[in-house]
Amino acid sequence: MRKGLSWFNVSSIALGFAFLYIPIILLVIYSFNASRMVTVWAGFSTHWYWQLFQNQQLLDAAWVTLRVAFLTATVATVLGTLAAITLTRYGRFTGRTLFSGMVYAPLVMPEVITGLSLLLLFVAIGLDRGFWTITLAHITFTLCFVSVVVQSRLVTFDRSLEEAALDLGCPPFKTFFVVTLPIILPAVISGWMLAFTLSLDDLVIASFTTGPGATTLPMRIYSQVRLGVTPEINAACTILIAIVTVVVIFVSIMTKRQEIERQKAERMAAAEG
Amino acid sequence: MASKATGRWLVLAVPYLWLLALFLVPFLIVFKISLSQDAIAQPPYLPTFDLSGGWALFRENFAELSFENYGYVLSWDNEFIEAYGSSLWIAGISTILLLLVGYPIAYGMARAPKSIRPTLLMLVILPFWTSFLIRVYAWIGILSPEGLLNQLLFALGIVNRDAPLQILNTDTAVYIGIVYSYLPFMILPLYAALEKMDETLLEAAADLGCPPFAAFWKITWPLSLPGVFAGCLLCFIPAVGEFVIPDLLGGSDTLMIGKVLWTEFSVNRSWTVSSAVAVLLLMVLVIPIVFYQNLQAREMERR
């Protein structure tokens, strides 16, 4: 077999990416449509964006969603990183199987089950449903995603660095912040982002665990989508897509630069030694 | 020394207790409520265990639990069994479609020059970062009778304007929606497995006169099986319980258990029946979930 791409490889990649991107691109294009009819192009207009910024309900929902997502991502990153350390560094301990089961199961658990079970818990303990219950629910299912991302970094890095620090008398707590954390930081950051976007995105679990007064953006969009496609929703979606795209590209450039610098520093250290 | 052990213990205990309280305990509650009866009360089921009533009351409450809801769900008169069956069917067909669509893409990516692989990988992941709801919504505008796909087909003269293709609100739309939304979950494990593969194996096969297709079938495919299993499970399990896609793209006759559970809960307001539906769904999925967990844990330990 020759190395390199055959026409079959190239066309399957091209078709695959076309399939992945065309629907999103069409959605963005039609958010600039002057006509209320979504499928008829009537010229360029930013009318729907102005309309959007006057929709107080939508803005309120966006604000709730951002607060939930920010809190969720922050707490889930801490808990998920702790869980990842436990699973990669503690070896065998009693209850490990149960623990790893609880970390991996939510990754594939149908959302309706997670949502229903959390709702029933909140009702059983008499917690008022709203902002905080959504946040608790989101932390629970996103921390597992963070843990998997951080774990994959923890298992590939050179443990002798940690051991060296410990041998030299550095306390474990300090070793973590001085040695381990800087190395796994890119994974921790992408874990945070993953948790943030998962929370931003979630409709089903939020719908189960919410109460009066806390409506998230996906819930608001969903209730409008059920009534049909409107250019206003296209505009809202376009803004969300733009934010996510900018953040993802920015972070991936940052982590790549950091990686290159780290490699350079390592090479220099090796040359000096 | 004591503080070191305490620190170690805390690192373990915090996420452990969190998951116990907010992941495991809720399931036990769901199970308990699935054995209860609906009631006009707050919360809307009976019995509620009141521990202040002492042992006698506890036993009395315990005796009130029954499997009645399961009988209701599993009776042929209701649509639940049909919904479980059709969910498994739709998820199964979708998973096969995902494999057929995802494999050539992952294969092409793994054979691409090393320098462009990270970019290709990022392009696969990027749509995954945009909202699930938005991606499903995008297809409504494409598939509806006056949608963009039909407009294109009208313009090309393939379809008559008076008889547009009816895709939205059919099972076909649900398949398209699932394949579209889950594609990155299929491509990523496949790519991870294919990328690790040793190219020299294929060269050896070619040198010994093995035709490319046979080489693929005898070498590449078996070596990519861990990725195939991981990808299929990662798509199949959540797809069985899918709610948003059948609700937005499917028709009124598209029966999926996630949607049935939601309706039972939010429209019929029967918390006990929806709990029983959830417990049974979990029992259907427990084998693939355990299988998936083992695959994940083994993968992490191997590295």
XYZ file of C-alpha atoms in Angstrom:
576
model
C 0.000 0.000 0.000
C 1.281 3.410 -0.919
C 1.380 6.148 1.637
C -0.718 9.252 1.113
C -4.298 9.820 0.162
C -6.223 8.046 -2.562
C -9.092 9.746 -4.382
C -11.404 7.711 -2.176
C -9.855 9.132 1.004
C -10.004 12.702 -0.279
C -13.598 12.478 -1.416
C -14.784 10.836 1.788
C -13.151 13.571 3.870
C -14.578 16.276 1.593
C -18.093 14.814 1.608
C -17.921 14.253 5.364
C -16.976 17.825 6.071
C -19.582 19.102 3.626
C -22.203 17.092 5.510
C -20.970 18.448 8.847
C -20.746 22.096 7.820
C -23.367 22.851 5.143
C -26.367 22.832 7.533
C -24.613 25.224 9.929
C -23.477 27.519 7.108
C -26.992 27.644 5.648
C -28.383 28.529 9.059
C -25.920 31.402 9.401
C -26.621 32.693 5.873
C -30.371 32.702 6.375
C -30.072 34.672 9.608
C -29.171 37.642 7.356
C -32.233 37.184 5.199
C -34.522 40.200 4.886
C -37.641 38.101 4.462
C -39.584 36.517 7.292
C -39.903 33.453 5.087
C -36.886 31.381 6.017
C -36.510 29.643 2.693
C -36.901 32.577 0.332
C -33.881 34.828 -0.029
C -34.926 38.503 -0.130
C -31.658 40.350 0.305
C -29.169 41.019 3.068
C -30.376 42.462 6.344
C -29.326 42.609 9.977
C -32.908 43.310 10.989
C -33.307 40.055 12.966
C -30.278 40.811 15.086
C -31.778 44.152 16.144
C -35.050 42.408 16.845
C -33.182 39.910 18.945
C -31.622 42.520 21.191
C -35.076 43.848 21.972
C -36.380 40.445 23.012
C -36.138 40.773 26.780
C -37.207 37.180 27.473
C -34.437 35.828 25.304
C -31.859 38.125 26.870
C -32.919 37.115 30.380
C -32.671 33.466 29.429
C -29.202 34.051 27.981
C -28.095 35.670 31.216
C -29.363 32.759 33.339
C -27.672 30.286 30.993
C -24.320 32.051 31.119
C -24.346 32.188 34.915
C -25.272 28.517 35.197
C -22.608 27.553 32.652
C -19.876 29.585 34.327
C -20.567 28.182 37.797
C -21.001 24.665 36.447
C -17.749 24.722 34.485
C -15.753 26.038 37.426
C -17.015 23.574 40.036
C -17.057 20.646 37.580
C -13.440 21.336 36.601
C -12.304 21.164 40.224
C -14.307 18.013 40.986
C -13.490 16.372 37.651
C -9.762 16.994 38.089
C -9.890 15.488 41.592
C -11.718 12.457 40.210
C -9.134 12.121 37.427
C -6.262 12.221 39.932
C -7.966 9.573 42.030
C -8.481 7.275 39.060
C -4.962 7.617 37.654
C -2.840 7.944 40.792
C -4.462 5.967 43.593
C -4.106 2.465 42.198
C -6.549 -0.041 43.656
C -8.758 1.022 46.517
C -12.013 -0.209 47.999
C -14.936 1.092 46.010
C -12.847 1.899 42.951
C -15.085 -0.055 40.602
C -18.136 1.809 41.850
C -16.309 5.118 41.537
C -15.071 4.564 37.991
C -18.543 3.315 37.112
C -20.076 6.542 38.389
C -17.507 8.572 36.430
C -18.027 6.817 33.094
C -21.745 6.053 33.192
C -23.026 9.638 32.831
C -21.069 9.951 29.557
C -23.519 7.650 27.831
C -26.513 7.821 30.151
C -29.622 8.977 28.248
C -30.371 12.519 29.357
C -33.998 11.763 30.169
C -32.903 9.302 32.861
C -30.336 11.653 34.426
C -32.817 14.512 34.347
C -35.686 12.546 35.856
C -33.548 11.012 38.605
C -32.101 14.362 39.663
C -35.514 15.974 39.673
C -36.884 13.226 41.903
C -33.931 13.687 44.251
C -34.526 17.436 44.499
C -38.206 16.852 45.196
C -37.464 14.160 47.775
C -35.149 16.403 49.766
C -37.461 19.389 49.332
C -35.065 21.648 47.458
C -36.713 24.601 45.687
C -36.230 24.113 41.977
C -34.618 26.853 39.919
C -31.195 28.285 39.214
C -29.370 26.212 41.845
C -30.916 22.875 40.997
C -30.004 23.309 37.310
C -26.460 24.161 38.351
C -26.149 21.126 40.645
C -27.480 18.858 37.896
C -25.124 20.312 35.300
C -22.083 19.986 37.579
C -22.908 16.331 38.108
C -23.019 15.294 34.466
C -20.258 17.594 33.189
C -17.696 16.653 35.859
C -17.466 13.218 34.242
C -16.499 14.731 30.884
C -13.869 16.908 32.584
C -12.507 13.864 34.376
C -12.065 11.886 31.147
C -10.283 14.782 29.419
C -7.924 15.374 32.361
C -7.301 11.652 32.834
C -6.085 11.252 29.271
C -3.456 13.919 29.982
C -2.508 12.501 33.393
C -1.801 9.010 32.056
C 0.532 10.248 29.315
C 2.787 12.515 31.338
C 6.137 11.707 32.874
C 5.558 10.804 36.518
C 9.235 11.057 37.409
C 8.783 14.839 37.500
C 6.298 14.502 40.344
C 8.435 11.911 42.080
C 11.515 14.115 41.845
C 9.675 16.990 43.532
C 8.382 14.713 46.282
C 11.858 13.211 46.832
C 13.299 16.688 47.203
C 10.885 17.275 50.055
C 8.168 19.243 48.288
C 4.828 18.632 50.045
C 2.251 16.811 47.867
C -0.103 19.774 47.882
C 2.613 22.107 46.608
C 3.890 19.494 44.134
C 0.462 19.447 42.577
C 0.345 23.205 42.066
C 3.992 23.661 41.046
C 4.608 20.543 38.942
C 1.430 18.667 38.016
C -1.028 21.473 37.379
C 1.133 23.446 34.914
C 1.639 20.279 32.865
C -2.010 19.242 32.784
C -3.270 22.830 32.446
C -4.204 22.570 28.740
C -6.380 19.549 29.548
C -7.909 21.328 32.542
C -8.730 24.342 30.363
C -10.307 22.223 27.649
C -12.200 20.389 30.394
C -13.530 23.714 31.645
C -14.587 24.693 28.127
C -16.220 21.355 27.499
C -18.203 21.662 30.739
C -19.127 25.246 29.848
C -20.455 24.397 26.392
C -22.220 21.227 27.585
C -24.023 23.292 30.184
C -24.778 26.051 27.663
C -26.177 23.398 25.365
C -28.270 21.275 27.634
C -32.000 21.239 27.140
C -33.304 17.982 28.574
C -31.661 17.929 32.009
C -32.354 21.642 32.519
C -36.023 21.180 31.582
C -36.406 18.451 34.200
C -34.574 20.200 37.015
C -35.726 23.788 36.536
C -38.451 25.570 38.398
C -40.408 28.754 37.917
C -38.213 31.747 37.230
C -35.213 29.970 35.766
C -35.584 29.489 32.014
C -32.402 28.780 30.098
C -31.669 29.814 26.529
C -32.023 26.300 25.055
C -35.418 25.984 26.760
C -36.514 29.335 25.317
C -35.198 28.458 21.841
C -36.818 25.041 22.003
C -40.251 26.410 22.810
C -39.973 28.793 19.841
C -38.537 26.178 17.485
C -41.539 23.949 18.114
C -43.661 26.690 16.588
C -41.523 26.750 13.457
C -38.347 28.170 11.976
C -37.917 31.926 12.388
C -35.044 34.161 11.260
C -34.811 35.510 14.792
C -33.839 32.097 16.108
C -31.363 31.785 13.236
C -29.806 35.041 14.418
C -29.623 33.834 18.037
C -28.018 30.581 16.884
C -25.517 32.475 14.722
C -24.390 34.544 17.696
C -23.924 31.401 19.791
C -21.989 29.703 16.976
C -19.768 32.766 16.568
C -18.943 32.915 20.286
C -18.138 29.212 20.489
C -16.026 29.245 17.313
C -13.944 32.231 18.430
C -13.359 30.752 21.896
C -12.425 27.290 20.597
C -9.991 28.644 18.003
C -8.466 31.069 20.507
C -7.912 28.374 23.135
C -6.493 25.858 20.674
C -3.980 28.442 19.398
C -3.065 29.284 22.993
C -2.517 25.670 24.004
C -0.511 24.982 20.858
C 1.745 27.964 21.545
C 2.170 26.861 25.146
C 3.043 23.351 24.000
C 5.696 24.648 21.583
C 7.217 26.855 24.268
C 7.280 24.024 26.747
C 9.044 21.771 24.240
C 11.552 24.523 23.514
C 12.252 24.950 27.242
C 12.674 21.204 27.662
C 15.108 21.028 24.760
C 17.132 23.920 26.168
C 17.224 22.314 29.597
C 18.394 19.053 28.045
C 21.114 20.865 26.052
C 22.397 22.648 29.148
C 22.419 19.506 31.263
C 2.115 12.567 58.031
C -1.433 12.671 59.298
C -2.219 15.725 57.177
C -0.845 13.977 54.103
C -3.242 11.096 54.585
C -6.096 13.516 55.202
C -5.268 15.405 52.005
C -5.181 12.176 50.053
C -8.468 11.143 51.553
C -10.105 14.499 50.725
C -9.077 14.325 47.056
C -10.894 11.023 46.840
C -13.845 11.807 49.080
C -15.095 15.038 47.528
C -15.880 13.768 44.006
C -16.860 10.350 45.387
C -19.463 11.751 47.770
C -20.713 14.181 45.136
C -21.365 11.377 42.664
C -22.881 9.138 45.323
C -25.303 11.860 46.399
C -26.193 13.206 42.957
C -25.799 10.192 40.702
C -26.324 6.958 42.623
C -28.841 8.019 45.263
C -31.157 9.581 42.628
C -31.354 6.192 40.903
C -32.409 4.535 44.129
C -35.080 7.206 44.499
C -36.279 6.598 40.940
C -36.503 2.903 41.712
C -38.456 3.540 44.907
C -40.889 5.900 43.161
C -41.387 3.379 40.378
C -42.829 1.100 43.075
C -45.139 3.791 44.429
C -48.611 4.919 43.397
C -49.650 8.231 41.887
C -51.424 10.523 44.306
C -52.811 14.011 44.328
C -50.336 15.363 46.821
C -47.023 17.090 47.101
C -44.894 15.199 46.059
C -47.394 13.430 43.767
C -46.840 9.828 44.845
C -47.497 7.515 47.783
C -46.118 6.251 50.101
C -43.634 8.852 51.258
C -41.431 7.414 53.942
C -41.740 9.374 57.135
C -38.994 8.195 59.441
C -40.390 10.084 62.420
C -43.316 7.632 62.435
C -41.074 4.854 63.727
C -40.591 1.289 62.620
C -44.268 0.326 62.452
C -45.158 3.130 60.058
C -42.060 2.355 58.001
C -43.185 -1.238 57.608
C -46.669 -0.143 56.750
C -45.302 2.200 54.065
C -43.011 -0.499 52.798
C -45.941 -2.850 52.320
C -47.606 -0.290 50.063
C -44.844 -0.588 47.457
C -45.764 -2.714 44.478
C -44.699 -3.633 40.971
C -48.021 -2.412 39.601
C -46.417 0.280 37.420
C -44.201 -2.288 35.762
C -47.236 -4.367 34.924
C -48.796 -1.283 33.379
C -45.691 -0.436 31.336
C -45.132 -4.013 30.200
C -48.742 -4.642 29.225
C -49.304 -5.087 25.486
C -52.304 -2.760 25.646
C -50.036 0.245 26.097
C -47.547 1.604 23.636
C -44.486 1.293 25.899
C -43.124 -2.056 24.676
C -43.536 -0.872 21.109
C -41.652 2.305 22.017
C -38.755 0.353 23.551
C -38.587 -1.838 20.460
C -38.709 1.004 17.997
C -36.127 3.008 20.000
C -33.703 0.090 19.871
C -34.447 -0.345 16.162
C -33.957 3.333 15.293
C -30.793 3.559 17.408
C -29.459 0.354 15.846
C -30.070 1.455 12.249
C -28.615 4.891 13.051
C -25.501 3.302 14.555
C -24.953 1.196 11.416
C -25.414 4.304 9.249
C -23.007 6.208 11.487
C -20.402 3.491 11.091
C -20.846 3.457 7.302
C -20.543 7.252 7.113
C -17.908 7.702 9.825
C -15.483 4.933 8.903
C -14.365 6.292 5.501
C -13.939 9.763 7.014
C -11.867 8.502 9.966
C -9.883 6.282 7.592
C -9.120 9.184 5.272
C -8.132 11.370 8.235
C -5.787 8.724 9.626
C -4.061 8.421 6.249
C -3.756 12.167 5.713
C -0.288 13.747 6.044
C 0.700 14.160 9.699
C 0.914 17.938 9.365
C -2.776 18.423 8.531
C -4.207 15.786 10.897
C -4.626 18.151 13.879
C -6.533 20.586 11.656
C -8.813 17.830 10.348
C -9.391 16.634 13.892
C -10.307 20.119 15.007
C -12.706 20.481 12.068
C -14.508 17.331 13.194
C -14.721 18.510 16.798
C -15.752 22.104 16.053
C -19.400 21.404 15.115
C -19.673 19.358 18.306
C -19.019 22.530 20.303
C -21.997 24.289 18.749
C -25.308 23.593 20.374
C -26.970 20.266 19.763
C -30.314 22.026 19.554
C -29.005 24.419 16.904
C -27.688 21.574 14.789
C -31.004 19.759 14.916
C -32.849 22.998 14.236
C -30.706 23.622 11.148
C -32.155 20.472 9.570
C -35.754 21.659 9.966
C -35.024 24.488 7.544
C -33.414 22.059 5.112
C -35.856 19.162 5.203
C -39.260 20.868 5.429
C -41.548 20.629 2.362
C -40.747 24.234 1.388
C -37.207 23.848 2.746
C -33.854 24.296 1.094
C -33.447 20.708 -0.076
C -36.777 20.787 -1.887
C -35.986 24.255 -3.316
C -32.775 22.824 -4.750
C -34.564 19.799 -6.191
C -37.276 22.072 -7.699
C -34.600 24.237 -9.301
C -32.872 21.205 -10.758
C -36.205 19.915 -12.011
C -35.832 16.591 -10.195
C -38.917 17.047 -8.068
C -42.185 18.619 -9.101
C -43.185 21.747 -7.179
C -46.616 20.271 -6.472
C -45.191 17.160 -4.849
C -42.256 18.111 -2.630
C -40.330 15.376 -0.851
C -41.833 14.659 2.550
C -38.812 14.076 4.760
C -39.435 16.257 7.808
C -41.644 14.522 10.384
C -40.718 11.039 9.188
C -38.323 8.408 10.526
C -35.892 9.296 7.724
C -35.492 12.761 9.244
C -34.794 11.148 12.624
C -32.047 8.992 11.058
C -30.514 12.036 9.380
C -30.685 13.984 12.634
C -29.045 11.239 14.712
C -26.307 10.572 12.142
C -25.591 14.280 11.879
C -25.514 14.980 15.622
C -23.544 11.906 16.682
C -21.024 11.768 13.814
C -18.077 13.231 15.789
C -18.665 10.589 18.518
C -18.260 7.895 15.873
C -15.317 9.450 14.018
C -13.124 10.207 17.052
C -12.721 6.664 18.484
C -12.366 5.231 14.954
C -9.700 7.781 14.122
C -7.850 7.076 17.396
C -7.768 3.353 16.568
C -6.824 3.786 12.893
C -4.162 6.387 13.542
C -2.238 4.054 15.868
C -2.076 1.372 13.191
C 1.292 0.271 11.882
C 1.483 1.080 8.142
C 4.208 -1.505 7.584
C 1.664 -4.295 8.133
C -0.181 -3.188 5.011
C 3.069 -2.843 3.090
C 4.019 -6.377 4.063
C 0.631 -7.646 2.918
C 0.986 -5.809 -0.408
C 4.491 -7.196 -0.901
C 3.178 -10.683 -0.378
C 0.604 -10.077 -3.100
C -2.480 -9.378 -1.023
C -4.937 -7.129 -2.923
C -5.774 -3.828 -1.126
C -9.365 -4.742 -0.302
C -8.405 -8.098 1.198
C -5.619 -6.366 3.127
C -8.143 -3.912 4.504
C -10.515 -6.687 5.496
C -7.846 -8.906 7.064
C -5.624 -6.277 8.720
C -7.114 -2.791 9.038
C -10.648 -3.782 10.023
C -9.711 -6.224 12.822
C -7.175 -3.758 14.232
C -9.756 -0.981 14.253
C -12.351 -3.081 16.121
C -11.764 -1.443 19.550
C -12.530 1.903 17.910
C -15.566 0.418 16.168
C -16.959 -0.910 19.460
C -16.269 2.319 21.340
C -17.815 4.460 18.589
C -20.891 2.266 18.219
C -21.586 2.155 21.961
C -20.953 5.873 22.332
C -23.628 6.484 19.683
C -26.063 3.648 20.324
C -26.643 4.078 24.072
C -27.601 7.782 24.115
C -29.492 7.408 20.825
C -31.893 4.879 22.411
C -32.996 7.508 24.936
C -32.929 10.399 22.464
C -35.664 12.958 23.004
C -34.925 16.183 21.112
C -34.342 14.649 17.662
C -37.542 12.557 17.434
C -39.493 15.428 18.928
C -38.306 18.064 16.449
C -37.637 16.013 13.312
C -39.818 12.947 13.777
C -43.478 12.593 12.958
C -46.394 11.921 15.242
C -45.961 8.193 14.591
C -42.247 8.179 15.438
C -42.276 6.284 18.691
C -39.194 6.638 20.879
C -38.995 5.858 24.558
C -37.261 9.121 25.529
C -40.186 11.054 24.086
C -42.712 8.705 25.704
C -41.027 9.159 29.091
C -41.093 12.930 28.683
C -44.780 12.899 27.699
C -45.662 10.578 30.576
C -43.884 12.931 32.943
C -44.810 16.386 31.693
C -48.188 15.845 30.024
C -49.736 12.882 31.860
C -47.957 13.954 35.070
C -47.454 10.403 36.211
C -44.162 10.418 38.060
C -44.474 6.793 39.076
C -45.042 5.462 35.552
C -42.235 7.594 34.126
C -39.940 6.251 36.853
C -40.845 2.696 35.909
C -40.178 3.556 32.234
C -36.760 4.953 33.228
C -35.839 1.894 35.312
C -36.773 -0.459 32.461
C -34.844 1.671 29.960
C -31.812 1.459 32.224
C -32.213 -2.311 32.438
C -32.290 -2.519 28.646
C -29.126 -0.409 28.443
C -27.199 -1.818 31.386
C -25.333 -4.429 29.338
C -24.039 -1.993 26.687
C -23.226 0.575 29.414
C -21.149 -1.880 31.465
C -19.452 -3.056 28.281
C -18.619 0.534 27.402
C -17.254 1.273 30.893
C -14.934 -1.720 30.765
C -13.709 -0.627 27.347
C -13.028 2.895 28.661
C -11.297 1.763 31.863
C -9.116 -0.705 29.955
C -8.189 1.946 27.402
C -7.094 4.335 30.169
C -5.037 1.695 31.939
C -3.308 0.518 28.781
C -1.802 3.934 28.039
